[in-house]
Amino acid sequence: MTDRSANFGDRSADHKFLISQRLDRDDRHHVNGPNNQIEQLVTSKAEEEEPWLKSLNNNIGRQYWEFDQNLGTPQQLSQIQFFREEFHKNRFQFKHSSDLLMRSQVIGLFVMGALNRILPKEHQKEIRRYLFNHQGSEGTNPITTNLILHQASKIYSNKAAPLTTALLQNSIVELQENEDGGWGLHIEGRSIMFGTSLNYVTLRLLGEKMDGGDGAMSKARNWILDHGGATCIPSWGKLWLSVLGVYEWSGNNPLPPEIWLLPYILPFHPGRMWCHTRMVYLPMSYLYGKRFVGPINSTVLSLRRELYTQPYDQIDWDLARNQCAKEDLYCPHPLIQDILWGGLHKFAEPLLRKWPFSKLRHKALNTVMQHIHHEDENTHYICLGPVDKGYNGSHLWDVVFAVQATLATNITDDEYGSVLRKAHNFIKVSQVKENSSGDLCFWYRHISKGGWTFSTWENGWPVSDCTAEGLKAALLLSEMPSEIVGEAIPPHQLYDAVNFILSLQMINPVELFGDVMIDYQYVECTSSAIQGLGMFMKLHPGHRQREIEACIAKALDFIQTIQLPDGSWYGSWGICYNYGTWFGIKGLIAGGKNYQNNPSIRRACDFLLSKQLDSGGWGESYLSCQDKVYTNIEGNKSHIVSTAWAMMALIEAGQAKRDQTPLHRAAKVLINSQMKNGDFPQQEIIGVFNKNCMISYSAYRNIFPLWALGEYLNHMAVAQALAVESECSSMFEKMKHELQSGKYQSKPTNCS
């Protein structure tokens, strides 16, 4: 594969390096390439070669890939094959493939008639092979399903060229089959109808026979039929299958585009939704209003026979509207919601499809399409999140944590200084320099100038915690010599970041996720804001100090208010209570609290210490997120990232001054986990969003152990120095007292 964009750093346009150079590790990782072809990463001026691929920062931090069939020596190809075979052989024990190189989307390409043009046959074969090679143990090893179809909503627009380009930039449907034949919502979850049906359909579109895959296709189809058939797929799956033509639009609950024409003053106006939810239902409402269906061919007709427990023409689609497999039902609908949908389906929808009310439908569709175009153009066709198109990465998030981890080691020699310089440059060019275009109120957008996104500037959607962590990293680097890390971010850009953070202080239609309709306040975001604003106030005390102090005071109250009775905080973006508690403690400490004067910190430390395993580490399962009860990983295994989070929280709260034993035990776990080449192993999944969908952050396995060990080293040294100082002081005081009491007689001393 070839990456035709600039990797962050100072590589020249023609600099190349082989992916195989990153594979020299003794853990077993799966690597993909068609027909055993190794991938290559190349940086180049993509904007000159692809006029629709725009960049605001010369493509720094942005990558897209294509295959190079002529790359790779026999030794390198042999190494790739070795890793494949090792992963397949050990897939029950090592569930994560860590570094996934295959990225694309299948159903959207099929609907647009571009599947064979975009994905060559050998590429399609490799995706199928990847799926079957990831068969796991029952209930523990499916993968996140990320089939995105809303691109089809733009077929009627004039955006065909950028749409095709955007598809190339999106994430692949990463597929892993369970031993029972199904797939789940994420890499470790149990089989569900959503994942199994969509992944089965994807395989069929890629050319897999209905009884292919050495029996895997038959097992998957049997799982679907044994659990009620595809009529029991959740609402998002119903819509995507309708677009494909293997499910009827009359079997969907209404998503009328007319809701976008309602006055904004109404509390249920979609402009008030959480931005991620809004950007999902925006194109979905267009597809629903259009009743769009892709080309019907022999594969689609066959799928109509394969996916259901009864003949397709005999299915009661009205009954199917509210059917959902129990395995998928995380947030059941309230009765009032089903009644409302029933009324819209039976009375409102038939009227809106007939003249003269059809004029209103036409106007609504035009309005929705305007918003779709605006979103595309203001995000450079990347869009917001993993459901509407797919994040273009976690670049900024990973970089700012990596910077803080590196600085925590106090190692800033020439080698690591160059790393910090490159990271600093990426942080500087990734800050959003302007608001999105047009009237922000009309497009339901907030200011974005000064913020940082989760990935790159092009993403266009800055986030509170990303901005706060970006601000922290920028401020930390500003205190270092410019000859090592480069020039600091100008003060006016820091002021913009502060302005963005201060501006943000501030019913569920989806069966699969929880709390998705509006945005909420989180301990993580609040803590990051306290830390970032507090650090800024120390370095720039004259800028909006009263506002910042008031903001921090409110934030501290919020963190203490939402602490759970057991002393923990629920983590919404990492797994789970360890993650939330790390942020809770850090926020309180940054706000001026400490272990001695704050009961919340003491309770939080007691909670963490109570969860330390016999091994000395911590290991929290993703089940904590969905069940909202602290749950250890099966077998009470330690997890290096969970251990690092808990360890840093305790260090922050002064554990080294009280009892160092828990920290020594945790540090031993991290040190013993490191592999010979310096890497740390990829372990169980560690990220989450919306309580029920887990995320793999491959960089975390190195960032957080490094960070924790750096903090441990420095705090242990300080604690030991303080202990020696205290011991010497006590000894001198004792000697002084004894001398004054006349216990010792003055004698000549021989000082050396």
Short mmCIF file of C-alpha atoms in Angstrom, two decimals, residues 461-692:
data_model
loop_
_atom_site.label_atom_id
_atom_site.label_comp_id
_atom_site.label_asym_id
_atom_site.label_seq_id
_atom_site.Cartn_x
_atom_site.Cartn_y
_atom_site.Cartn_z
CA TRP A 461 -15.30 19.61 14.69
CA PRO A 462 -13.21 20.71 17.71
CA VAL A 463 -13.86 18.99 21.03
CA SER A 464 -13.63 20.32 24.57
CA ASP A 465 -11.25 17.71 25.97
CA CYS A 466 -9.15 17.57 22.79
CA THR A 467 -8.79 21.34 22.98
CA ALA A 468 -7.94 21.29 26.68
CA GLU A 469 -5.35 18.53 26.23
CA GLY A 470 -3.97 20.31 23.17
CA LEU A 471 -3.69 23.50 25.21
CA LYS A 472 -1.88 21.61 27.99
CA ALA A 473 0.62 20.09 25.58
CA ALA A 474 1.21 23.44 23.89
CA LEU A 475 1.80 25.17 27.23
CA LEU A 476 4.17 22.45 28.44
CA LEU A 477 6.17 22.71 25.22
CA SER A 478 6.21 26.51 25.44
CA GLU A 479 8.28 26.21 28.62
CA MET A 480 10.98 24.23 26.84
CA PRO A 481 13.88 25.72 24.85
CA SER A 482 12.77 26.64 21.35
CA GLU A 483 15.97 25.21 19.88
CA ILE A 484 14.75 21.78 21.04
CA VAL A 485 11.00 21.88 20.41
CA GLY A 486 10.55 24.81 18.07
CA GLU A 487 8.80 28.12 18.49
CA ALA A 488 5.86 28.24 20.90
CA ILE A 489 2.30 28.81 19.77
CA PRO A 490 1.62 32.58 19.68
CA PRO A 491 -0.34 33.89 22.67
CA HIS A 492 -3.32 34.99 20.58
CA GLN A 493 -3.87 31.37 19.48
CA LEU A 494 -3.77 30.24 23.10
CA TYR A 495 -6.35 32.93 23.87
CA ASP A 496 -8.55 31.49 21.11
CA ALA A 497 -8.27 28.04 22.70
CA VAL A 498 -9.26 29.42 26.11
CA ASN A 499 -12.19 31.23 24.54
CA PHE A 500 -13.37 28.02 22.92
CA ILE A 501 -13.16 26.06 26.19
CA LEU A 502 -14.96 28.73 28.20
CA SER A 503 -17.73 28.90 25.59
CA LEU A 504 -18.59 25.23 26.12
CA GLN A 505 -19.27 25.15 29.89
CA MET A 506 -22.46 24.20 29.80
CA ILE A 507 -35.51 10.79 24.17
CA ASN A 508 -33.19 7.90 22.53
CA PRO A 509 -34.12 6.32 19.11
CA VAL A 510 -31.10 3.99 18.96
CA GLU A 511 -31.36 0.49 20.38
CA LEU A 512 -27.62 -0.17 20.25
CA PHE A 513 -26.24 2.75 22.24
CA GLY A 514 -27.01 4.77 25.36
CA ASP A 515 -27.30 8.54 25.90
CA VAL A 516 -26.89 9.68 22.30
CA MET A 517 -29.61 12.28 21.73
CA ILE A 518 -28.04 15.28 23.46
CA ASP A 519 -24.55 16.06 24.68
CA TYR A 520 -23.74 15.53 28.33
CA GLN A 521 -21.19 16.75 30.84
CA TYR A 522 -18.34 14.34 31.52
CA VAL A 523 -15.74 14.00 34.23
CA GLU A 524 -13.04 13.55 31.56
CA CYS A 525 -13.86 16.71 29.61
CA THR A 526 -14.38 18.72 32.79
CA SER A 527 -11.09 17.54 34.27
CA SER A 528 -9.15 18.32 31.08
CA ALA A 529 -10.67 21.80 31.03
CA ILE A 530 -9.63 22.43 34.64
CA GLN A 531 -6.09 21.25 33.92
CA GLY A 532 -5.73 23.23 30.71
CA LEU A 533 -7.23 26.44 32.06
CA GLY A 534 -5.30 26.16 35.33
CA MET A 535 -2.00 25.76 33.52
CA PHE A 536 -2.85 28.64 31.19
CA MET A 537 -3.73 30.93 34.11
CA LYS A 538 -0.33 30.32 35.72
CA LEU A 539 1.55 31.22 32.55
CA HIS A 540 -0.78 34.00 31.38
CA PRO A 541 -2.28 35.40 34.60
CA GLY A 542 -3.65 38.57 33.08
CA HIS A 543 -6.02 37.05 30.52
CA ARG A 544 -9.68 36.58 31.58
CA GLN A 545 -8.56 35.47 35.02
CA ARG A 546 -11.87 36.03 36.80
CA GLU A 547 -13.78 34.09 34.15
CA ILE A 548 -11.30 31.23 34.29
CA GLU A 549 -11.41 31.09 38.08
CA ALA A 550 -15.22 31.04 38.05
CA CYS A 551 -15.21 28.33 35.39
CA ILE A 552 -12.78 26.17 37.39
CA ALA A 553 -14.79 26.62 40.59
CA LYS A 554 -17.97 25.40 38.87
CA ALA A 555 -16.10 22.54 37.27
CA LEU A 556 -14.68 21.41 40.62
CA ASP A 557 -18.16 21.39 42.13
CA PHE A 558 -19.43 19.34 39.20
CA ILE A 559 -16.69 16.71 39.53
CA GLN A 560 -17.31 16.29 43.24
CA THR A 561 -21.08 16.17 42.73
CA ILE A 562 -21.00 13.31 40.21
CA GLN A 563 -18.57 11.13 42.18
CA LEU A 564 -20.15 7.76 42.85
CA PRO A 565 -20.73 6.45 46.40
CA ASP A 566 -17.82 3.99 46.14
CA GLY A 567 -15.41 6.87 45.39
CA SER A 568 -15.10 6.26 41.64
CA TRP A 569 -16.15 8.17 38.55
CA TYR A 570 -17.75 6.53 35.53
CA GLY A 571 -15.56 6.96 32.47
CA SER A 572 -17.48 7.67 29.27
CA TRP A 573 -14.56 7.60 26.80
CA GLY A 574 -12.27 4.95 28.27
CA ILE A 575 -12.76 1.73 30.21
CA CYS A 576 -14.14 2.68 32.60
CA TYR A 577 -14.04 3.45 36.32
CA ASN A 578 -10.23 3.45 36.34
CA TYR A 579 -10.23 5.92 33.46
CA GLY A 580 -12.88 8.18 34.97
CA THR A 581 -11.25 8.11 38.39
CA TRP A 582 -7.87 9.07 36.92
CA PHE A 583 -9.48 12.14 35.38
CA GLY A 584 -11.49 12.89 38.51
CA ILE A 585 -8.41 12.93 40.72
CA LYS A 586 -6.34 14.90 38.20
CA GLY A 587 -9.05 17.53 37.86
CA LEU A 588 -9.40 18.02 41.60
CA ILE A 589 -5.63 18.22 42.10
CA ALA A 590 -5.29 20.73 39.25
CA GLY A 591 -8.04 22.78 40.89
CA GLY A 592 -6.06 23.11 44.12
CA LYS A 593 -7.42 20.17 46.10
CA ASN A 594 -5.24 17.51 47.71
CA TYR A 595 -5.47 14.24 49.59
CA GLN A 596 -5.32 15.93 52.98
CA ASN A 597 -8.02 18.56 52.44
CA ASN A 598 -10.43 16.79 50.08
CA PRO A 599 -12.52 13.74 51.01
CA SER A 600 -13.37 13.07 47.34
CA ILE A 601 -9.70 12.41 46.57
CA ARG A 602 -9.32 10.17 49.62
CA ARG A 603 -12.38 8.13 48.66
CA ALA A 604 -11.12 7.85 45.07
CA CYS A 605 -7.75 6.55 46.23
CA ASP A 606 -9.44 4.02 48.50
CA PHE A 607 -11.51 2.84 45.54
CA LEU A 608 -8.46 2.35 43.32
CA LEU A 609 -6.49 0.54 46.00
CA SER A 610 -9.44 -1.78 46.59
CA LYS A 611 -9.36 -2.82 42.92
CA GLN A 612 -5.65 -3.60 42.72
CA LEU A 613 -5.16 -7.24 41.72
CA ASP A 614 -2.92 -9.78 43.41
CA SER A 615 -0.52 -9.36 40.48
CA GLY A 616 -0.06 -5.69 41.40
CA GLY A 617 -1.88 -4.33 38.38
CA TRP A 618 -5.41 -3.36 37.44
CA GLY A 619 -7.47 -4.94 34.70
CA GLU A 620 -10.96 -3.62 33.95
CA SER A 621 -13.28 -5.22 31.41
CA TYR A 622 -15.43 -3.41 28.85
CA LEU A 623 -18.39 -4.96 30.68
CA SER A 624 -17.98 -2.21 33.27
CA CYS A 625 -19.14 0.30 30.66
CA GLN A 626 -22.31 -1.41 29.53
CA ASP A 627 -23.29 -2.95 32.88
CA LYS A 628 -22.19 0.08 34.97
CA VAL A 629 -20.59 -2.21 37.56
CA TYR A 630 -16.82 -2.51 37.99
CA THR A 631 -15.81 -5.78 36.36
CA ASN A 632 -12.36 -7.31 36.13
CA ILE A 633 -11.07 -8.82 32.91
CA GLU A 634 -11.78 -12.55 32.78
CA GLY A 635 -9.26 -14.45 34.85
CA ASN A 636 -8.39 -11.31 36.86
CA LYS A 637 -5.73 -10.41 34.31
CA SER A 638 -3.81 -7.17 34.58
CA HIS A 639 -4.05 -4.66 31.75
CA ILE A 640 -1.11 -2.35 31.20
CA VAL A 641 -3.25 0.68 30.28
CA SER A 642 -5.68 0.21 33.19
CA THR A 643 -2.68 -0.24 35.46
CA ALA A 644 -1.08 2.95 34.14
CA TRP A 645 -4.26 5.00 34.67
CA ALA A 646 -4.73 3.79 38.25
CA MET A 647 -1.04 4.20 39.00
CA MET A 648 -0.94 7.80 37.72
CA ALA A 649 -4.07 8.69 39.67
CA LEU A 650 -2.52 7.43 42.90
CA ILE A 651 0.78 9.16 42.17
CA GLU A 652 -1.07 12.42 41.49
CA ALA A 653 -2.82 12.08 44.85
CA GLY A 654 0.47 11.68 46.72
CA GLN A 655 0.47 7.92 47.26
CA ALA A 656 4.27 7.92 47.22
CA LYS A 657 4.28 9.94 50.44
CA ARG A 658 1.95 7.53 52.23
CA ASP A 659 2.63 3.98 51.11
CA GLN A 660 4.78 3.24 48.11
CA THR A 661 4.12 -0.49 48.01
CA PRO A 662 1.08 -0.34 45.68
CA LEU A 663 3.08 1.81 43.25
CA HIS A 664 6.09 -0.51 43.34
CA ARG A 665 3.86 -3.49 42.59
CA ALA A 666 2.16 -1.67 39.70
CA ALA A 667 5.46 -0.48 38.25
CA LYS A 668 6.73 -4.06 38.30
CA VAL A 669 3.74 -5.15 36.21
CA LEU A 670 4.46 -2.49 33.60
CA ILE A 671 8.20 -3.12 33.48
CA ASN A 672 7.75 -6.87 33.14
CA SER A 673 5.20 -6.38 30.35
CA GLN A 674 7.57 -4.52 28.06
CA MET A 675 8.91 -6.58 25.17
CA LYS A 676 12.49 -6.86 23.98
CA ASN A 677 12.13 -4.20 21.28
CA GLY A 678 10.65 -1.66 23.73
CA ASP A 679 7.05 -2.12 22.57
CA PHE A 680 4.22 -3.07 24.90
CA PRO A 681 1.74 -5.80 23.94
CA GLN A 682 -1.71 -5.07 22.58
CA GLN A 683 -4.21 -6.30 25.16
CA GLU A 684 -7.98 -6.14 25.64
CA ILE A 685 -10.00 -3.25 24.26
CA ILE A 686 -9.69 -0.04 26.25
CA GLY A 687 -11.80 2.71 24.59
CA VAL A 688 -15.56 3.28 24.49
CA PHE A 689 -18.29 5.62 23.34
CA ASN A 690 -21.98 5.65 24.19
CA LYS A 691 -21.53 2.98 26.84
CA ASN A 692 -21.96 0.03 24.50
#
